[in-house]
Short mmCIF file of C-alpha atoms in Angstrom, two decimals:
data_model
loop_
_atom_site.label_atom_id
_atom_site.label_comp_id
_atom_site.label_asym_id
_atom_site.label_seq_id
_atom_site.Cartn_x
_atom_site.Cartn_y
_atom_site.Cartn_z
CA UNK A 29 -38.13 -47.34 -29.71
CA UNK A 30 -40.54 -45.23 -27.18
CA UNK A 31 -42.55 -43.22 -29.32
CA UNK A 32 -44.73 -39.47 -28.23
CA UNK A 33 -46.82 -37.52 -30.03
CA UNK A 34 -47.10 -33.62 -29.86
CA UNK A 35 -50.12 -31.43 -30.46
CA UNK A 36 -49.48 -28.61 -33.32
CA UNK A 37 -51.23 -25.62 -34.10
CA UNK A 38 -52.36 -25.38 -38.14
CA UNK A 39 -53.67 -22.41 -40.23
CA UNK A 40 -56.87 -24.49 -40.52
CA UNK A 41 -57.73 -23.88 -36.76
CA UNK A 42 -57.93 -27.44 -36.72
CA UNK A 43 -55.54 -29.44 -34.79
CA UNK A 44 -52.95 -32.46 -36.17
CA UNK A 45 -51.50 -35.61 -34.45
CA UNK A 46 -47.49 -34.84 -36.15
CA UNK A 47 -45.08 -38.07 -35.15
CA UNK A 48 -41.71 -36.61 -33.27
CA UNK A 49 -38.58 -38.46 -31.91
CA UNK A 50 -37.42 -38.27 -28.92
CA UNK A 51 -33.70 -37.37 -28.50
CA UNK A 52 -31.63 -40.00 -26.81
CA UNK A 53 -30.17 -38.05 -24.07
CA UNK A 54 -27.02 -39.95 -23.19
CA UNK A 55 -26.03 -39.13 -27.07
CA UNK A 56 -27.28 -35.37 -26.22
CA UNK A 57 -24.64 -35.11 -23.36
CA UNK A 58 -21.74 -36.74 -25.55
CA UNK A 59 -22.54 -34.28 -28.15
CA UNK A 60 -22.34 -31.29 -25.27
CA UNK A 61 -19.20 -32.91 -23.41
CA UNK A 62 -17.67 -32.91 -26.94
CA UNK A 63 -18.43 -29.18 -27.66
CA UNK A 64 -17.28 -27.90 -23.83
CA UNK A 65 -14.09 -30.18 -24.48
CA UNK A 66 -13.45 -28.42 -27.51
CA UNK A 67 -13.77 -25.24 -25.88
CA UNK A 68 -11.47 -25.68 -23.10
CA UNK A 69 -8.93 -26.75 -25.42
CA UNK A 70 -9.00 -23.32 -26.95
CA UNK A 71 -9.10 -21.95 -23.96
CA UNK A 72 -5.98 -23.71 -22.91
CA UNK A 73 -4.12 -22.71 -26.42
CA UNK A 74 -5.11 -19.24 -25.89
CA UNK A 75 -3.51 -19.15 -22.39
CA UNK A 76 -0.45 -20.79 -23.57
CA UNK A 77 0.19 -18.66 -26.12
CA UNK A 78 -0.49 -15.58 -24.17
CA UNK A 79 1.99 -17.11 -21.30
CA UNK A 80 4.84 -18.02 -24.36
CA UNK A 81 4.64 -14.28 -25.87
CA UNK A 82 3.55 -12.22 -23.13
CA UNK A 83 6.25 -10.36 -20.99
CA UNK A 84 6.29 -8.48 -18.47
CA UNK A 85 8.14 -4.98 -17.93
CA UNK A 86 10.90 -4.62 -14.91
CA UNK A 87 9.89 -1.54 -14.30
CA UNK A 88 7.60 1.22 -15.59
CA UNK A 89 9.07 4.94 -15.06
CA UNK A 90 6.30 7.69 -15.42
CA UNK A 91 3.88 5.45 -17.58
CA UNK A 92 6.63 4.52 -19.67
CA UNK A 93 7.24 -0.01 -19.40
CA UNK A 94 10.90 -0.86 -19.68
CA UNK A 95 11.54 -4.36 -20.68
CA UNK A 96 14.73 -7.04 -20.19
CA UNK A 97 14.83 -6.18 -23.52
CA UNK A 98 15.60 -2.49 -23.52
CA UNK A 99 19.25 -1.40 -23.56
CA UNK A 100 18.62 0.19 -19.76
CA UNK A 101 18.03 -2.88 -18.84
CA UNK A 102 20.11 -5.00 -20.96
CA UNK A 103 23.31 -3.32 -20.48
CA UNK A 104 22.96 -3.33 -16.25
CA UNK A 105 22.30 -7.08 -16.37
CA UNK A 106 25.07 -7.28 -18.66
CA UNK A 107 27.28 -5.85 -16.71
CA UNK A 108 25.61 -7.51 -13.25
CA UNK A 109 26.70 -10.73 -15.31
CA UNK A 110 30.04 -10.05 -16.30
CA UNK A 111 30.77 -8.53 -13.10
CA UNK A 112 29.91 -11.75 -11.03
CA UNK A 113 31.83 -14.39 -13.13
CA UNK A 114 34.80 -11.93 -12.83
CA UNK A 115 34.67 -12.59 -8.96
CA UNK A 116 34.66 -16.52 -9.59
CA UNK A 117 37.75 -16.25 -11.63
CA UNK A 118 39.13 -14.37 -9.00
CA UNK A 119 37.98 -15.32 -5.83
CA UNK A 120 36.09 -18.70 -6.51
CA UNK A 121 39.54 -20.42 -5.38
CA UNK A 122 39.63 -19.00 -1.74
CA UNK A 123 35.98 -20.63 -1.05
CA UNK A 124 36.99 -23.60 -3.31
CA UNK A 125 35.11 -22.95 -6.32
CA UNK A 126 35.41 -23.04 -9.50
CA UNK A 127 33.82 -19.69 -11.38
CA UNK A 128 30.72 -21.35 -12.39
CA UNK A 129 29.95 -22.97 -8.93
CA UNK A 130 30.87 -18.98 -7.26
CA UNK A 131 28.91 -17.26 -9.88
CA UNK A 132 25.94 -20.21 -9.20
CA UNK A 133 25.94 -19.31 -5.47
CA UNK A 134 26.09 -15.54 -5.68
CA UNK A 135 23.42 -15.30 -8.30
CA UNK A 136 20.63 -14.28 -6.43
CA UNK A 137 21.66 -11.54 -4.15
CA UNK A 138 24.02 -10.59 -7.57
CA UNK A 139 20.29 -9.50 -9.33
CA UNK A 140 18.99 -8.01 -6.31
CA UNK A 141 22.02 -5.47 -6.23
CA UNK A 142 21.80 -5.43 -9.93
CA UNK A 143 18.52 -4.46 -9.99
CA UNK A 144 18.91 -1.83 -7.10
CA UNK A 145 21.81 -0.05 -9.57
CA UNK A 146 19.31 -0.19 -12.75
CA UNK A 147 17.20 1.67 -10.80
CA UNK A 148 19.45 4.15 -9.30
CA UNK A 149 21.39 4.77 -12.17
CA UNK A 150 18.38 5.70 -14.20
CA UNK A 151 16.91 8.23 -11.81
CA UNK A 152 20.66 9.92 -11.16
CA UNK A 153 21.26 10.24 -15.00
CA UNK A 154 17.62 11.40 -15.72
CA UNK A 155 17.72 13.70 -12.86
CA UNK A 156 21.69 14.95 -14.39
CA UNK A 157 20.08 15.53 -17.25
CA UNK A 158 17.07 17.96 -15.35
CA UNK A 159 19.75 19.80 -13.68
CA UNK A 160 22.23 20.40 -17.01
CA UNK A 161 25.05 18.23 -15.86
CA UNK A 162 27.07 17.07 -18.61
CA UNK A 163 30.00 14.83 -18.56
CA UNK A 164 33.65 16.74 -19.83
CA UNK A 165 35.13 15.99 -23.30
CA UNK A 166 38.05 13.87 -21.87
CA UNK A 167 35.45 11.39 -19.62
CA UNK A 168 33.04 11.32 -22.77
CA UNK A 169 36.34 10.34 -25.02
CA UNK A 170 37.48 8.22 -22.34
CA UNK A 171 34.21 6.10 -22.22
CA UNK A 172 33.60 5.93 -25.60
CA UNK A 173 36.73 4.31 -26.16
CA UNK A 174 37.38 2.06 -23.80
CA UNK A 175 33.33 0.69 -23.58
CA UNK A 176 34.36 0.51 -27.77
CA UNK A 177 37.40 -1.82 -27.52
CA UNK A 178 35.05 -3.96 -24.82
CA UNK A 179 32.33 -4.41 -27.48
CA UNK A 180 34.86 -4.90 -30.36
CA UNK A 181 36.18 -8.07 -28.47
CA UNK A 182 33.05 -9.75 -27.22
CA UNK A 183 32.64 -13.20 -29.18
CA UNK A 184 29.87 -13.39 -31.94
CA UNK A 185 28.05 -15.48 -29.29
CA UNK A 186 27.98 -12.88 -26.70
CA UNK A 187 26.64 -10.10 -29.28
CA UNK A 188 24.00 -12.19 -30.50
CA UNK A 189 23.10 -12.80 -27.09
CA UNK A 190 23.69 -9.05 -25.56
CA UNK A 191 21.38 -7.68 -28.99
CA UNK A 192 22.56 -4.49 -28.97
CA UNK A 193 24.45 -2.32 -31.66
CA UNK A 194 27.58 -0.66 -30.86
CA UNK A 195 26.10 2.37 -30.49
CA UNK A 196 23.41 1.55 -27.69
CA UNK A 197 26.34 -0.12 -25.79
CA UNK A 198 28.66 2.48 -25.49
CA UNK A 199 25.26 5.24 -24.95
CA UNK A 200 24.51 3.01 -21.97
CA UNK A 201 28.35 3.12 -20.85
CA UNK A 202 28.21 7.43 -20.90
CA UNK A 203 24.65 7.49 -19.82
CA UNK A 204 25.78 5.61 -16.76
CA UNK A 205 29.12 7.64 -16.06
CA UNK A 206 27.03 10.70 -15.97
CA UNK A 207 24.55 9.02 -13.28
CA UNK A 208 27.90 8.24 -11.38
CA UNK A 209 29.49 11.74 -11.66
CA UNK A 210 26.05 13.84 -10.49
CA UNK A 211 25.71 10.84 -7.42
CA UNK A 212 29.24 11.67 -6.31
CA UNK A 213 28.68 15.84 -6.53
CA UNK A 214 25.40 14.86 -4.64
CA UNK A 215 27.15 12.88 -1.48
CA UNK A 216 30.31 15.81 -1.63
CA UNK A 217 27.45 18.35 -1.24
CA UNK A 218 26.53 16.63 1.71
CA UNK A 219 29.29 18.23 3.41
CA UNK A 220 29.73 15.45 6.01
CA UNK A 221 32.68 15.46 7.94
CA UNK A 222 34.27 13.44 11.25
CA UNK A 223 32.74 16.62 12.57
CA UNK A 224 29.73 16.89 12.06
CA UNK A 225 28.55 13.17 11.99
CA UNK A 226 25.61 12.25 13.62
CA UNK A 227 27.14 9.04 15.40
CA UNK A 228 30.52 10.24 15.84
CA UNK A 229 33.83 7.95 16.65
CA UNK A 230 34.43 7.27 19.90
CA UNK A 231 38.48 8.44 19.92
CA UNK A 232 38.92 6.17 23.13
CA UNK A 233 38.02 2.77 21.56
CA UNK A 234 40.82 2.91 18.85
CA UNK A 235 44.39 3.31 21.08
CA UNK A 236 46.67 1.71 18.53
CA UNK A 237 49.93 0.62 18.38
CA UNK A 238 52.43 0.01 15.74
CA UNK A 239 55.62 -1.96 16.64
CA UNK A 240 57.92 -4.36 15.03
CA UNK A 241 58.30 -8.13 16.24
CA UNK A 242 60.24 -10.94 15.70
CA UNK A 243 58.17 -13.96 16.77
CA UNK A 244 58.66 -17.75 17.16
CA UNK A 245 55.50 -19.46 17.87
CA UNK A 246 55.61 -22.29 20.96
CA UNK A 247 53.44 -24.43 19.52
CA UNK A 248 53.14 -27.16 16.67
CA UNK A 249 50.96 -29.59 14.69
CA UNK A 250 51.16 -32.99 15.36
CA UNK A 251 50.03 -35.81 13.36
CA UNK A 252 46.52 -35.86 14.67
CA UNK A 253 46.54 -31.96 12.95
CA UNK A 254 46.12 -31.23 16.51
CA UNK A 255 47.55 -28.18 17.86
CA UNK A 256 49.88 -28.93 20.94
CA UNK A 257 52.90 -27.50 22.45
CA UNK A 258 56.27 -27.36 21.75
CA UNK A 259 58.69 -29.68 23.63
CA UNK A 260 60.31 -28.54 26.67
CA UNK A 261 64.08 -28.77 24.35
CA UNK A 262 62.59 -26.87 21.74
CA UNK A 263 61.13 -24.01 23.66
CA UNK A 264 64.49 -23.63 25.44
CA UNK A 265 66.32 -23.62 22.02
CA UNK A 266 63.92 -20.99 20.87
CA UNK A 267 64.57 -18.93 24.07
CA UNK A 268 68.63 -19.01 23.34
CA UNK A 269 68.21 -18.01 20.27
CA UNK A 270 65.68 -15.13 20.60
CA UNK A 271 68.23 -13.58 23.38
CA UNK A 272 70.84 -13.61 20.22
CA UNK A 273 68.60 -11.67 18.12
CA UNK A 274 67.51 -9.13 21.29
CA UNK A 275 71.42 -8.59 21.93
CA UNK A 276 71.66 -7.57 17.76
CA UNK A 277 68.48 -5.49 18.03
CA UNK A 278 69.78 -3.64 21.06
CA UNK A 279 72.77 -3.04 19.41
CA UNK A 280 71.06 -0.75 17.09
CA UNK A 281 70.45 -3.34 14.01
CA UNK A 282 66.82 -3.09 12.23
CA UNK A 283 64.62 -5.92 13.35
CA UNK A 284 63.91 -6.34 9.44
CA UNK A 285 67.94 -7.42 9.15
CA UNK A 286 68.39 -9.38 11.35
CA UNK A 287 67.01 -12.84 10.34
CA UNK A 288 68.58 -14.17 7.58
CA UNK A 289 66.40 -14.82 3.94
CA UNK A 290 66.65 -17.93 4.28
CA UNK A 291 64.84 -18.14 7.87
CA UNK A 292 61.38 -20.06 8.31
CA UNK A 293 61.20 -20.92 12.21
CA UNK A 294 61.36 -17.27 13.02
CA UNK A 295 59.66 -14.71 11.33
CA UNK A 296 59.68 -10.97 11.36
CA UNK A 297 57.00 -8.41 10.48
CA UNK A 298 55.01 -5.10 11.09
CA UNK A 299 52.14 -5.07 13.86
CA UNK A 300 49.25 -2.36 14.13
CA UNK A 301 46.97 -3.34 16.78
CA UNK A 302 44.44 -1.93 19.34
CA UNK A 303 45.83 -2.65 22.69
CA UNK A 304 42.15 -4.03 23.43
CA UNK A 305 43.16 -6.60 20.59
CA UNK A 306 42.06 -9.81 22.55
CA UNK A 307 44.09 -12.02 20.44
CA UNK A 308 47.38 -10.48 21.33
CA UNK A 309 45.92 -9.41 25.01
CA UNK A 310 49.02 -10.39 27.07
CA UNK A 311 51.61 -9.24 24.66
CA UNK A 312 49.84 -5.85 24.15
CA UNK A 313 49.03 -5.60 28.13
CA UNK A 314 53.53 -5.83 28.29
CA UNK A 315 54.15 -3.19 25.64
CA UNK A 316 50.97 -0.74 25.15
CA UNK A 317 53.41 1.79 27.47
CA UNK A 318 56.70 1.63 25.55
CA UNK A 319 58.40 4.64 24.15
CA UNK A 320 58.75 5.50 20.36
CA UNK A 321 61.62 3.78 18.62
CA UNK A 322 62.45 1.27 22.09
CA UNK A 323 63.49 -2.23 22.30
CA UNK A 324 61.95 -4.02 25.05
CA UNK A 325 64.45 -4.72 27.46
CA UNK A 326 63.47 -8.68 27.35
CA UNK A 327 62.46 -11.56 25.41
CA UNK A 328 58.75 -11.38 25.85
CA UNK A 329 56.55 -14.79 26.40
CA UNK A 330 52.82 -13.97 25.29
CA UNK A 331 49.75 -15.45 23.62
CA UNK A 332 51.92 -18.76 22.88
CA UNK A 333 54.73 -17.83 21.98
CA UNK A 334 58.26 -15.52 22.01
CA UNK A 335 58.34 -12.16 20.75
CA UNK A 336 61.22 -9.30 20.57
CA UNK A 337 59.56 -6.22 20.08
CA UNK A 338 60.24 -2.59 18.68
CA UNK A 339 57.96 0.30 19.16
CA UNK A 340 57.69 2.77 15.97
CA UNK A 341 54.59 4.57 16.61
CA UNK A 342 52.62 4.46 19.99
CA UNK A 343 50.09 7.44 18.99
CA UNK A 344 48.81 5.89 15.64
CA UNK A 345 45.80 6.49 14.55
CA UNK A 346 45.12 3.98 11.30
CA UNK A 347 41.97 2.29 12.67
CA UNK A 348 40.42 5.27 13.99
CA UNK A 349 40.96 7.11 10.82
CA UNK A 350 39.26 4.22 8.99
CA UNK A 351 36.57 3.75 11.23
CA UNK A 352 35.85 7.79 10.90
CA UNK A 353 36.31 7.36 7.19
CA UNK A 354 33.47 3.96 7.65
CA UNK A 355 31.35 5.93 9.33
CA UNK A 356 31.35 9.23 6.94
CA UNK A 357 31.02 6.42 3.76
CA UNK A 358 27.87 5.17 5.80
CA UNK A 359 26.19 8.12 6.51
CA UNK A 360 26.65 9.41 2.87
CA UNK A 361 25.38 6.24 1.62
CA UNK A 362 21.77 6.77 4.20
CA UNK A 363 21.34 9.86 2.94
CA UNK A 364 22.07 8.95 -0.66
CA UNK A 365 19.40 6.47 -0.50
CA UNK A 366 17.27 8.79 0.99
CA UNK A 367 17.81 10.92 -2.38
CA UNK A 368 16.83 7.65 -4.60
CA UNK A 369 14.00 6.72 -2.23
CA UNK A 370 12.13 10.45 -3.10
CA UNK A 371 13.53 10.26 -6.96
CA UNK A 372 11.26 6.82 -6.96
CA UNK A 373 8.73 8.82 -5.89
CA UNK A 374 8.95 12.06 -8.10
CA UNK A 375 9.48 9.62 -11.10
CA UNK A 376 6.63 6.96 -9.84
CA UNK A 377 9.10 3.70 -10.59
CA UNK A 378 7.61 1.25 -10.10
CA UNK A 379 9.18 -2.56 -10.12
CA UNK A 380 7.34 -5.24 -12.07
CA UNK A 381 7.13 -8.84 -12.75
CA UNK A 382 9.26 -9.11 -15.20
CA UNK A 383 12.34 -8.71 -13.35
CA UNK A 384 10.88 -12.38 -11.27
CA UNK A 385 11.91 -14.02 -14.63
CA UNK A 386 15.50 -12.32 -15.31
CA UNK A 387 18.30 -15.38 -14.25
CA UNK A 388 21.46 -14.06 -14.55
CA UNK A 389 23.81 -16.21 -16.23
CA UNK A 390 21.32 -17.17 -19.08
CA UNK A 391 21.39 -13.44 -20.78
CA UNK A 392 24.31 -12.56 -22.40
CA UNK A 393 27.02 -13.90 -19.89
CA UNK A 394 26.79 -17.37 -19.30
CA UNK A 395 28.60 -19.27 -16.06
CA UNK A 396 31.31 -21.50 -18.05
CA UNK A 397 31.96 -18.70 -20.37
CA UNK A 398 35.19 -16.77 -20.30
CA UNK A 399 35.65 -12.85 -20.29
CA UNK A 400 37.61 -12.21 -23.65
CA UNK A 401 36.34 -8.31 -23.97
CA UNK A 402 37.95 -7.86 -20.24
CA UNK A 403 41.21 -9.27 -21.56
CA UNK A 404 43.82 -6.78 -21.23
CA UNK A 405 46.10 -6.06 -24.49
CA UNK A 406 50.31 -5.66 -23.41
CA UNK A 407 49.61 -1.87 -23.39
CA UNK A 408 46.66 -1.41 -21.69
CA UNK A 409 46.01 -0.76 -18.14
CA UNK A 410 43.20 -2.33 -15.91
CA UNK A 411 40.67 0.43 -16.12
CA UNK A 412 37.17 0.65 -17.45
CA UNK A 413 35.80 -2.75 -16.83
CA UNK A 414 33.76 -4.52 -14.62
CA UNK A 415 36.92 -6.30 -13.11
CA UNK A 416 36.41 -3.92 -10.45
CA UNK A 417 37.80 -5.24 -7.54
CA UNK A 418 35.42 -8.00 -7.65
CA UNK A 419 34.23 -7.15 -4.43
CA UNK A 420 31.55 -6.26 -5.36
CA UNK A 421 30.35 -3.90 -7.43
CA UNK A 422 27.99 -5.65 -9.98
CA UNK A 423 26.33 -2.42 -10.71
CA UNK A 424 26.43 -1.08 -14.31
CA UNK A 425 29.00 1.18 -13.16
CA UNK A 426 31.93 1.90 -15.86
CA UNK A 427 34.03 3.76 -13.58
CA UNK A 428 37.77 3.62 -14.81
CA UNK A 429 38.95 2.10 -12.16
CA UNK A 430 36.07 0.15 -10.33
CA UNK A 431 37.66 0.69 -7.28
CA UNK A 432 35.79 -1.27 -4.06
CA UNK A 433 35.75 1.56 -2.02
CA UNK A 434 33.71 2.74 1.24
CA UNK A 435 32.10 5.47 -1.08
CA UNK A 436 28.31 5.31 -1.56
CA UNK A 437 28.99 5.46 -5.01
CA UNK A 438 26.53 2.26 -5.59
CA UNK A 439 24.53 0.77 -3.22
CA UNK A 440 24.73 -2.21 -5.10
CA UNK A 441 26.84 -3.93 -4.04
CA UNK A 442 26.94 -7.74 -6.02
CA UNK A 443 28.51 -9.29 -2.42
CA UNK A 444 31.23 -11.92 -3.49
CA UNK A 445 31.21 -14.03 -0.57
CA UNK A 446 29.14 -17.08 -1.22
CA UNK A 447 26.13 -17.44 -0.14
CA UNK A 448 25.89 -19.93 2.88
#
């Protein structure tokens, strides 16, 4: 082994030849690799652990963090998830789904309109509070007791899941009714009318008719599922008949009585079109001029096939009321969010990270579950759940009846039509 020696200073001033070894450095940089390895390793433990307990808030409110698992929070994903496998059960079957595969496809634009509600429901119940509004005896009753019986029939599961007492549920339930009742005495102090709307409704686009028919289409299916026309022999039978039924109706006998119950070839019903309807173009271009309470004086051939036709309203005004109604709803609803947009502001909310990690169906309300605390008892009516029409409102919202209407009173809205 190589061998060095190394001059040393004594207290002798003299100086001494002292024998040293000489480190073998490939062991010096196993010893070093050995040390770094062992501090990555902690390094590694300390970032795991930091990732496996650390959460993030989903939104911080003037300072304050609010977390998934704060009853704010918990109760509008609750509801966001309750709300969405309603819709599967009941309209999974018209997109051929079953409620897990609906509530699997609607997921995602579900939490975006759940978390749009959290956040407008806290500002319109924090600003209620500011401005004294308080909810009456018989809503506060109401709520308390029908948010009770829902949290008296959830499944042990589902509690242990939701983690909240009671209590906190059915605070959550009034605390969001109140938000609900100052947003709608917002939008009616709005005061907008079909009068003062800043895109009014063009009157001229919605001339509307309402008639009764009895029809008999003059085409088929054929084997191919093809759609074809009838035979020469049938359309001719169809024609001999219909001029039996036009004799009746000009006789004076209600197009409704005149088929018999038992009738499947030709059908009767109530019409309300535009006459700019393009699917009905030729029939409406024939009878857009007819008088109130006419027959036409004719078996009319249009749009493929025979029709006998009875005018009952020529100046209705359904769609244009609708479309004026549409248009009010949507010009509450701008300057609604308008409202929420400067309450973000004045409040400084803020959203975080945390919401990134919230998946509904994995909280309290899982895909293949069912809804036993929506299940109606014999005497009770369908009001205070999230059964809402299903169309859509997966907002925390405990309105009584959960009605999908035109009115701004969430904009979010949990779309149920499957995402494509």
């Amino acid at each position: 082994m190589n061998k060095s020696k190394q001059v040393v200073r004594v207290d002798d001033n003299s100086t001494k030849k002292v024998k040293v070894s000489r480190v073998d450095t490939s062991n010096l940089f196993k010893i070093i690799g050995g040390v770094l390895g062992v501090i990555a390793f902690i390094a590694a433990c300390v970032v795991i652990g930091y990732e496996s307990f650390h959460v993030d808030p989903v939104m911080t409110v003037e300072g304050k963090k609010y977390y998934l698992s704060d009853p704010e929070v918990k109760f509008s994903v609750y509801m966001a998830e309750a709300s969405l496998l309603n819709q599967g059960e009941t309209y999974g079957v018209y997109y051929g789904m079953d409620a897990a595969s609906f509530f699997e496809a609607n997921k995602s634009s579900a939490k975006a309109d759940a978390l749009s509600s959290l956040e407008e429901t806290f500002l319109m119940y924090n600003e209620a509070v500011k401005q004294g509004e308080t909810l009456s005896d018989e809503d506060k009753t109401t709520t308390e007791e029908d948010y009770g019986k829902i949290f008296d029939k959830m499944s042990k599961k589902r509690v242990k899941r939701l983690d909240m007492t009671r209590e906190e549920f059915i605070e959550q339930a009034l605390k969001i009714k109140l938000a609900y009742q100052y947003m709608n005495k917002l939008v009616e102090d709005y005061g907008i009318t079909k009068d003062n709307l800043t895109t009014p409704v063009d009157k001229a686009n919605y001339d509307e008719r309402e008639f009764e028919v009895i029809e008999v289409p003059l085409t088929t299916t054929n084997s191919d599922s093809e759609t074809v026309d009838v035979s020469e022999k049938d359309k001719a039978a169809y024609l001999k008949q219909m001029k039996e039924y036009l004799k009746e109706a000009q006789k004076g006998t209600e197009l409704s009585k005149i088929l018999s119950s038992d009738e499947k070839t030709y059908t009767y019903e109530k019409k309300s079109l535009l006459t700019s309807d393009s699917s009905n173009a030729e029939l409406m271009a024939k009878i857009k001029d007819m008088k109130n309470k006419t027959v036409y004086d004719g078996v009319i051939e249009a749009d493929k096939a025979y029709y006998i036709v009875k005018m009952t309203n020529n100046k209705v005004t359904t769609q244009y009321d609708q479309a004026v109604e549409n248009q009010i709803s949507t010009e509450q609803q701008t300057k609604l969010e308008e409202d929420i947009a400067s309450l973000k502001e004045t409040y400084k909310l803020t959203e975080e990270k945390g919401w990134d990690a919230v998946e509904l169906g994995t909280v309290a309300v899982y895909p293949t579950d069912s809804l036993d605390e929506f299940a109606e008892d014999e005497e009770e009516s369908a009001t205070a759940t999230p059964k809402a029409t299903a169309t859509a409102n997966a907002s925390a919202t405990p309105e009584a009846s959960a009605k999908a209407s035109a009115t701004p009173e969430a904009t979010a809205k949990a779309t149920a039509s499957p995402s494509n």
